[in-house]
Coordinates of N, CA, C and O in Angstrom, one line a residue:
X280 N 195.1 78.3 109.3 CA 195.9 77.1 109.5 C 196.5 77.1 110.9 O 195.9 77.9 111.7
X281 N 197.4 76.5 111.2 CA 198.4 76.4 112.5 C 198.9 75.1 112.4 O 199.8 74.9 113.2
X282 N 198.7 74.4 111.7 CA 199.4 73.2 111.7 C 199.8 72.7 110.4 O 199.0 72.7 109.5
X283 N 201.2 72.4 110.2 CA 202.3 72.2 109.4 C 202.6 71.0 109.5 O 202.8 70.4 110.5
X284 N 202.8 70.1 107.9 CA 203.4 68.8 108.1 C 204.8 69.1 107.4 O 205.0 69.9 106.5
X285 N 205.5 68.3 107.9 CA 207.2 68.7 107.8 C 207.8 67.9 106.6 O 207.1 67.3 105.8
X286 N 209.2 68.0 106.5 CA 209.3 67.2 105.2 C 210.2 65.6 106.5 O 211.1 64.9 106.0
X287 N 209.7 65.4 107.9 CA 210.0 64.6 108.5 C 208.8 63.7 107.8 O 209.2 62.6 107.4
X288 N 207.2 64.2 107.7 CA 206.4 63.0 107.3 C 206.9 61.3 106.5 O 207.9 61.2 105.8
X289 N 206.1 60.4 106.9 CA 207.2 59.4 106.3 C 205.5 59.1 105.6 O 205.2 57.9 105.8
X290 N 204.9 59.5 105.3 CA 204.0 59.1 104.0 C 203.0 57.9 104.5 O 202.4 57.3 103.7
X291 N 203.0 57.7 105.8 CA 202.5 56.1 105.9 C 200.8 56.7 106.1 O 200.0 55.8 106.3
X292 N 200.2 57.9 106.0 CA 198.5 58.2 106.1 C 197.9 58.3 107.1 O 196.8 58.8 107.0
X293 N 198.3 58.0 108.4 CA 197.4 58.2 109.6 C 196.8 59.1 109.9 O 195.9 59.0 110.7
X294 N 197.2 60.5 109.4 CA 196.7 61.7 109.9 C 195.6 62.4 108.9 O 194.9 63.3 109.3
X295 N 195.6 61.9 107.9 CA 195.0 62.3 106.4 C 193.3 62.3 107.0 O 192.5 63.3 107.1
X296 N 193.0 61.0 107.4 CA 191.7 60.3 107.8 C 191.1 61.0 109.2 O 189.9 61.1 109.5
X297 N 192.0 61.5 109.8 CA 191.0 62.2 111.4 C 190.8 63.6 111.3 O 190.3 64.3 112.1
X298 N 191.4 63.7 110.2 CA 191.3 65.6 109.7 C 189.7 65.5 109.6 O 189.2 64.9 108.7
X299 N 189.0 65.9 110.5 CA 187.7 66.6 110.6 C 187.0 67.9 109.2 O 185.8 68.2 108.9
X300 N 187.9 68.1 108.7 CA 187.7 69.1 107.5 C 188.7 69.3 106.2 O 189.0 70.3 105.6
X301 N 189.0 67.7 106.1 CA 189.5 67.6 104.8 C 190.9 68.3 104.7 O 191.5 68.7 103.6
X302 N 191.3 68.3 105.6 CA 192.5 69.8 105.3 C 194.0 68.7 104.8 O 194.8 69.2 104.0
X303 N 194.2 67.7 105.1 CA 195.4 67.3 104.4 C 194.9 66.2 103.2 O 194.0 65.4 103.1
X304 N 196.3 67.0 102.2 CA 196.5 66.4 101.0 C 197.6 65.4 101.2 O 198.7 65.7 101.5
X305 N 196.9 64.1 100.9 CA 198.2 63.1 100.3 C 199.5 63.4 99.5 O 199.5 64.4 98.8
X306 N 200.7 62.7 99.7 CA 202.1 63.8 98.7 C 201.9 63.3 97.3 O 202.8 63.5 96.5
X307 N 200.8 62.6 96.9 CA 200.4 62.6 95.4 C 199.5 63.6 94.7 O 199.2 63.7 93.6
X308 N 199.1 64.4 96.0 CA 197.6 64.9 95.4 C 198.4 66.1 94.3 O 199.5 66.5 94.6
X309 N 197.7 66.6 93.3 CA 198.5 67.8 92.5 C 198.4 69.0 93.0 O 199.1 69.9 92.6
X310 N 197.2 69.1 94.2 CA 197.4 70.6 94.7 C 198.2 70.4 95.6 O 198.0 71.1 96.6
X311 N 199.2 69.6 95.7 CA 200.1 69.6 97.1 C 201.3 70.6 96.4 O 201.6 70.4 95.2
X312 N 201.8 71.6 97.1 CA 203.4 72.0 96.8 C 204.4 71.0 96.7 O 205.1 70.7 95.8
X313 N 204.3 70.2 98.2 CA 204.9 69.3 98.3 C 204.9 67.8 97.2 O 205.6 66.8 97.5
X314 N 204.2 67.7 96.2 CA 203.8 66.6 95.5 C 205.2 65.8 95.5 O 206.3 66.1 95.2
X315 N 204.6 64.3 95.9 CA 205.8 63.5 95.9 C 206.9 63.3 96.4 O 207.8 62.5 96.2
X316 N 206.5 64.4 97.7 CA 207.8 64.1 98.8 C 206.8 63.6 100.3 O 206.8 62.5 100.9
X317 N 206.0 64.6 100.8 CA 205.2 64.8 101.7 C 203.8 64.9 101.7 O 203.3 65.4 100.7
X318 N 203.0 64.6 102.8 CA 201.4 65.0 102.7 C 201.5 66.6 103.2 O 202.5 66.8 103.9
X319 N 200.7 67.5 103.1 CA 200.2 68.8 103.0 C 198.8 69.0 103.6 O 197.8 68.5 103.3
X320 N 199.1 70.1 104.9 CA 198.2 71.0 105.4 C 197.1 72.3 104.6 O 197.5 73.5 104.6
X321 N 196.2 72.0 104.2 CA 195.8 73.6 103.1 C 195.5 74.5 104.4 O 194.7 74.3 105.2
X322 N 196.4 75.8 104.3 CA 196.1 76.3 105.3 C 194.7 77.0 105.2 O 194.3 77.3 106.4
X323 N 194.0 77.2 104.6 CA 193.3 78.1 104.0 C 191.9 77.2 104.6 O 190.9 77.8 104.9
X324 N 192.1 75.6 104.6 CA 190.7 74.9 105.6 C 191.3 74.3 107.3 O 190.7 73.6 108.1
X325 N 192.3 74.7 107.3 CA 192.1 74.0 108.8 C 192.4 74.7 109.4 O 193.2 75.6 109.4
X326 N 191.3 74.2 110.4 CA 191.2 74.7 112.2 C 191.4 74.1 113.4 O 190.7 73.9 114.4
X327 N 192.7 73.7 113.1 CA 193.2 73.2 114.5 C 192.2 72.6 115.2 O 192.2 72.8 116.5
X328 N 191.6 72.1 114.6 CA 190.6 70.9 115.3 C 189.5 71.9 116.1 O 189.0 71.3 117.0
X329 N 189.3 72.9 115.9 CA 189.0 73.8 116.9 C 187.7 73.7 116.9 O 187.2 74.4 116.0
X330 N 186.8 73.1 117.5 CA 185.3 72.9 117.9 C 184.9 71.3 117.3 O 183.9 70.9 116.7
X331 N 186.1 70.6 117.6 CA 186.3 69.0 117.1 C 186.6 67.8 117.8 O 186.2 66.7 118.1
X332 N 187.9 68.9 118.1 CA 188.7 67.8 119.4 C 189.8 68.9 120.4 O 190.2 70.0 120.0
X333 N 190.1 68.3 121.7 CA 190.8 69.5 122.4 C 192.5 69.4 121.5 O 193.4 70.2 121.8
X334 N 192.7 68.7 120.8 CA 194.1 68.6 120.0 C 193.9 68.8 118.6 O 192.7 68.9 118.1
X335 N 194.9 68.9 117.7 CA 194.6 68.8 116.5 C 194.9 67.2 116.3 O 195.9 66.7 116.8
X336 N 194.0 66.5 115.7 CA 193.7 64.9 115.3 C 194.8 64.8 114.7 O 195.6 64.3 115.6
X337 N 195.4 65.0 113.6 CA 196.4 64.5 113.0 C 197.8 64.6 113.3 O 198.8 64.5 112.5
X338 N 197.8 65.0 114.7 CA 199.2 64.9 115.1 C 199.0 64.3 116.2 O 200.0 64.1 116.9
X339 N 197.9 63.9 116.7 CA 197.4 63.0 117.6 C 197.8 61.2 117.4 O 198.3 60.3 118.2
X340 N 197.2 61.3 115.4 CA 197.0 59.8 115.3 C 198.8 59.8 114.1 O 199.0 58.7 113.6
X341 N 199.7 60.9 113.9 CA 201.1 60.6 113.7 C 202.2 60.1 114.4 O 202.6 60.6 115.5
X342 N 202.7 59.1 113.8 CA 203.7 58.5 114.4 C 205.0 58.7 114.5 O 205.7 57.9 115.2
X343 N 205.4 60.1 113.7 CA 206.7 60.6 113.4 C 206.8 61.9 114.5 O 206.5 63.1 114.1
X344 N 207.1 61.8 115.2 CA 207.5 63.1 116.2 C 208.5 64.1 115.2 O 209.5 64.0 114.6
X345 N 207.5 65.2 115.4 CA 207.9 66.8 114.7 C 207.3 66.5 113.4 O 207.3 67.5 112.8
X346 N 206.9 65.6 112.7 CA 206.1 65.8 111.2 C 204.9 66.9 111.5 O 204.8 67.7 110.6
X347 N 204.2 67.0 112.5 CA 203.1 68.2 112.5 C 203.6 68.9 113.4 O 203.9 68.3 114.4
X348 N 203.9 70.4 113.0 CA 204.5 71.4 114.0 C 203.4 72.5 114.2 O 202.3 71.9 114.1
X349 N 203.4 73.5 114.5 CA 202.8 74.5 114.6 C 202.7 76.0 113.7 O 203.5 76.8 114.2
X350 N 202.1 76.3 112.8 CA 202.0 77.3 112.4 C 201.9 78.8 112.5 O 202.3 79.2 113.6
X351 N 201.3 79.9 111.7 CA 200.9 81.1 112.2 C 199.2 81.0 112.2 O 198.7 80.1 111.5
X352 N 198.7 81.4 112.6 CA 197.4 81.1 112.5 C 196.7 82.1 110.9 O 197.2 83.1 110.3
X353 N 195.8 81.3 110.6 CA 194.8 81.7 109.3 C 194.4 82.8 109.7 O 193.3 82.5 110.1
X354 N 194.6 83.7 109.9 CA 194.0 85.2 110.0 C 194.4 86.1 109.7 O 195.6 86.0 109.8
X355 N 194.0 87.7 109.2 CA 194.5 88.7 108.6 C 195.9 89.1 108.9 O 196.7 89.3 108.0
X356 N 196.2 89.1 110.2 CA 197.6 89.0 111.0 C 198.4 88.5 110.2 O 199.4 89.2 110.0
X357 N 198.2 87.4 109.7 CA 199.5 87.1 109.1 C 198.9 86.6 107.5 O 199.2 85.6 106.9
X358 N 198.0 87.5 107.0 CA 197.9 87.6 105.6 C 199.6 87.8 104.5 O 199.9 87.3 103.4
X359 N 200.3 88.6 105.2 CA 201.4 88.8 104.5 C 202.5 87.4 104.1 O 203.4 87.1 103.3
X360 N 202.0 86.7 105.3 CA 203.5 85.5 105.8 C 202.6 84.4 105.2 O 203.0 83.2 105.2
X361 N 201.4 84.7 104.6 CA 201.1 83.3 103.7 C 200.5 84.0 102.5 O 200.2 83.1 101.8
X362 N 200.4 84.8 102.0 CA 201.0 85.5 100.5 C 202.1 84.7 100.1 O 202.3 83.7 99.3
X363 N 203.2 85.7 101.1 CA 204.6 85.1 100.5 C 205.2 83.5 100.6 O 206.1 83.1 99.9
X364 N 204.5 82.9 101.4 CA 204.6 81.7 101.3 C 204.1 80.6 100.5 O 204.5 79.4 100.3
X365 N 202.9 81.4 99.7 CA 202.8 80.9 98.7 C 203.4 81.3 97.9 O 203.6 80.2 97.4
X366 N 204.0 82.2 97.1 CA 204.8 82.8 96.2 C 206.1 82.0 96.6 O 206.6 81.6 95.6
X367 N 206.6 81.7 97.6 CA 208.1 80.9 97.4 C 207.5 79.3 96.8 O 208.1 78.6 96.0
X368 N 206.2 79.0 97.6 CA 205.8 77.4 97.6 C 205.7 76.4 98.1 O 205.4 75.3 97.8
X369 N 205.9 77.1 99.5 CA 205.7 76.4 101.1 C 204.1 76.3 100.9 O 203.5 75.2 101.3
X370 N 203.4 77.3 100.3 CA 201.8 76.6 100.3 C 201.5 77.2 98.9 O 202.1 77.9 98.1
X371 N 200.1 76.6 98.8 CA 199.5 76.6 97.6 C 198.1 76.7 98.0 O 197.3 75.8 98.1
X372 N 197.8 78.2 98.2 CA 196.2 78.7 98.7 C 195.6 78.4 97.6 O 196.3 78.4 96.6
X373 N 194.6 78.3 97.6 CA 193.3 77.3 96.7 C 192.7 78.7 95.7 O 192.5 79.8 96.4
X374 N 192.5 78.8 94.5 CA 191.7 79.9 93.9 C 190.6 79.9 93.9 O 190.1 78.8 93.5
X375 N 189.9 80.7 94.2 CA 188.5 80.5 94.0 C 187.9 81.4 92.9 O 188.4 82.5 92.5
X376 N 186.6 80.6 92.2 CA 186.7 81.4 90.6 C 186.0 82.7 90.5 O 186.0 83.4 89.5
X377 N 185.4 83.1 91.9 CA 184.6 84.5 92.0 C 185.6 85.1 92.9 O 185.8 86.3 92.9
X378 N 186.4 84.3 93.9 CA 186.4 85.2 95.3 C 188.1 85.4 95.3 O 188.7 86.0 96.2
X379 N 188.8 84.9 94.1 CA 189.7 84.8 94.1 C 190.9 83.8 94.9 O 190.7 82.6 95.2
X380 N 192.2 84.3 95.1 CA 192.9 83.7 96.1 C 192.6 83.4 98.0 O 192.9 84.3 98.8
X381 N 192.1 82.4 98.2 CA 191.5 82.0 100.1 C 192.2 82.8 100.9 O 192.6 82.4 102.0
X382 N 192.4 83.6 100.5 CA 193.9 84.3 101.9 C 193.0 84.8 103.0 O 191.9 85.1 102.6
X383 N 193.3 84.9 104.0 CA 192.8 85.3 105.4 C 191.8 86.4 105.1 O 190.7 86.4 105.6
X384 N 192.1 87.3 104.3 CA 191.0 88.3 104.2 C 190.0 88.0 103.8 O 189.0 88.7 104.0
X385 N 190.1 86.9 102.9 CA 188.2 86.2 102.3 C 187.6 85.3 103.1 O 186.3 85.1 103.2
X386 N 188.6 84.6 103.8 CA 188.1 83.2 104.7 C 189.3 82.9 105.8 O 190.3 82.2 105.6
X387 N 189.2 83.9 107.2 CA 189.9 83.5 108.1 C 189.7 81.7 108.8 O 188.8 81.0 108.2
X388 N 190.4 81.2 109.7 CA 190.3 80.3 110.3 C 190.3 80.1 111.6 O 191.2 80.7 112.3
X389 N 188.9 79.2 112.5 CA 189.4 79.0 114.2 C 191.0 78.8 114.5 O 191.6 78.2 113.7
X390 N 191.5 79.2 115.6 CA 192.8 78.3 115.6 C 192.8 78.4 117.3 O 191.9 78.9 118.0
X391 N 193.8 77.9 117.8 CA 193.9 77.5 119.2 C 194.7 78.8 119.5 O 195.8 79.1 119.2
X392 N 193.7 79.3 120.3 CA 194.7 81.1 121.0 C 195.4 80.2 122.4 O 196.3 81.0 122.8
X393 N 195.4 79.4 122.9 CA 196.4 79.0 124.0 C 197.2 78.7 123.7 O 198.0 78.2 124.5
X394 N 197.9 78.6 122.1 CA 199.2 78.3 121.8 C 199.7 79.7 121.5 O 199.1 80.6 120.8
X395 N 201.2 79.8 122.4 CA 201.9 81.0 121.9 C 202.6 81.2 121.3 O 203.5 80.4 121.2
X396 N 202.5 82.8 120.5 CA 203.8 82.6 119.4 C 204.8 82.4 119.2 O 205.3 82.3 118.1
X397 N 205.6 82.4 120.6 CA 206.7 81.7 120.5 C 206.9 79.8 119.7 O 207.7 79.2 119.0
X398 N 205.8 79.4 120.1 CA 205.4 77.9 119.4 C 205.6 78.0 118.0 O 206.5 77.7 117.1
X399 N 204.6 78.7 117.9 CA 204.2 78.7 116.6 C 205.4 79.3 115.6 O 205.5 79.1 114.4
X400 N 206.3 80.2 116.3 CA 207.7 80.7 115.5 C 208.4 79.8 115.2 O 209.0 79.6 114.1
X401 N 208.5 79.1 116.6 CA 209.8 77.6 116.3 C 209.3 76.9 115.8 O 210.0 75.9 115.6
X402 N 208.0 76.9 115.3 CA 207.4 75.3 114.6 C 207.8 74.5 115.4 O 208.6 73.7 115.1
X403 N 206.9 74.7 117.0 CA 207.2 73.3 118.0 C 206.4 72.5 117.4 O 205.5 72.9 116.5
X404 N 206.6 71.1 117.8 CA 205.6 69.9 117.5 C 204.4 70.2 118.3 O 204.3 70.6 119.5
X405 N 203.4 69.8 117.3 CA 202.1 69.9 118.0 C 202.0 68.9 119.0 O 201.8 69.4 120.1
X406 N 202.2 67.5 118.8 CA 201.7 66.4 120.1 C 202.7 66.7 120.9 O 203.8 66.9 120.5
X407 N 202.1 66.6 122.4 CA 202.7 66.9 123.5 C 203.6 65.5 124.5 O 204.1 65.8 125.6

């Protein structure tokens, strides 16, 4: 992952549609944590647009400044900080019925290495 939709989202869809790889859920969908407040990033499919577009699209085509922030990136690195984030409920990594839970160690993700972790700590807004 690396990109975070906030509980600023105001639900109106623009960003759902330019997701290149399906990665956000509507705030109705049932695999969302968020169900019924906000739409949702699976971190476990997106890649920051990474061999798509030089931006991530859905903070490109949002209209709420800070609804998409920046995350930690999908990779073993931070297998522990999305474990436990799913266990509190900030995400909801996908099961798979052979491979188990998508956590970084079964299926890392591209993500944008020119963003630094200072960004991605503060959850700066992605659009510039």
């Amino acid at each position: 992952m690396a990109v975070m939709i906030t509980d600023l989202c105001i639900n109106c869809g623009d960003c759902a549609p330019e997701c290149p790889v399906a990665a956000i859920l509507e705030d109705s969908n049932e695999k969302n944590p968020h169900s019924g407040e906000y739409f949702y990033v699976k971190p476990e499919t997106c890649v920051e647009c990474v061999s798509h577009a030089d931006e991530p699209r859905c903070a490109s085509a949002c209209p709420t400044e800070g609804s998409i922030v920046w995350d930690m990136p999908y990779t073993t690195d931070f297998e522990e900080y999305y474990l436990a984030g799913h266990e509190a409920g900030t995400y909801k990594i996908r099961e798979h019925k052979k491979k188990g839970m998508m956590l970084p160690s079964v299926k890392a993700q591209a993500f944008m290495e020119d963003i630094s972790m200072d960004m991605r700590e503060s959850r700066a807004n992605v659009a510039s």
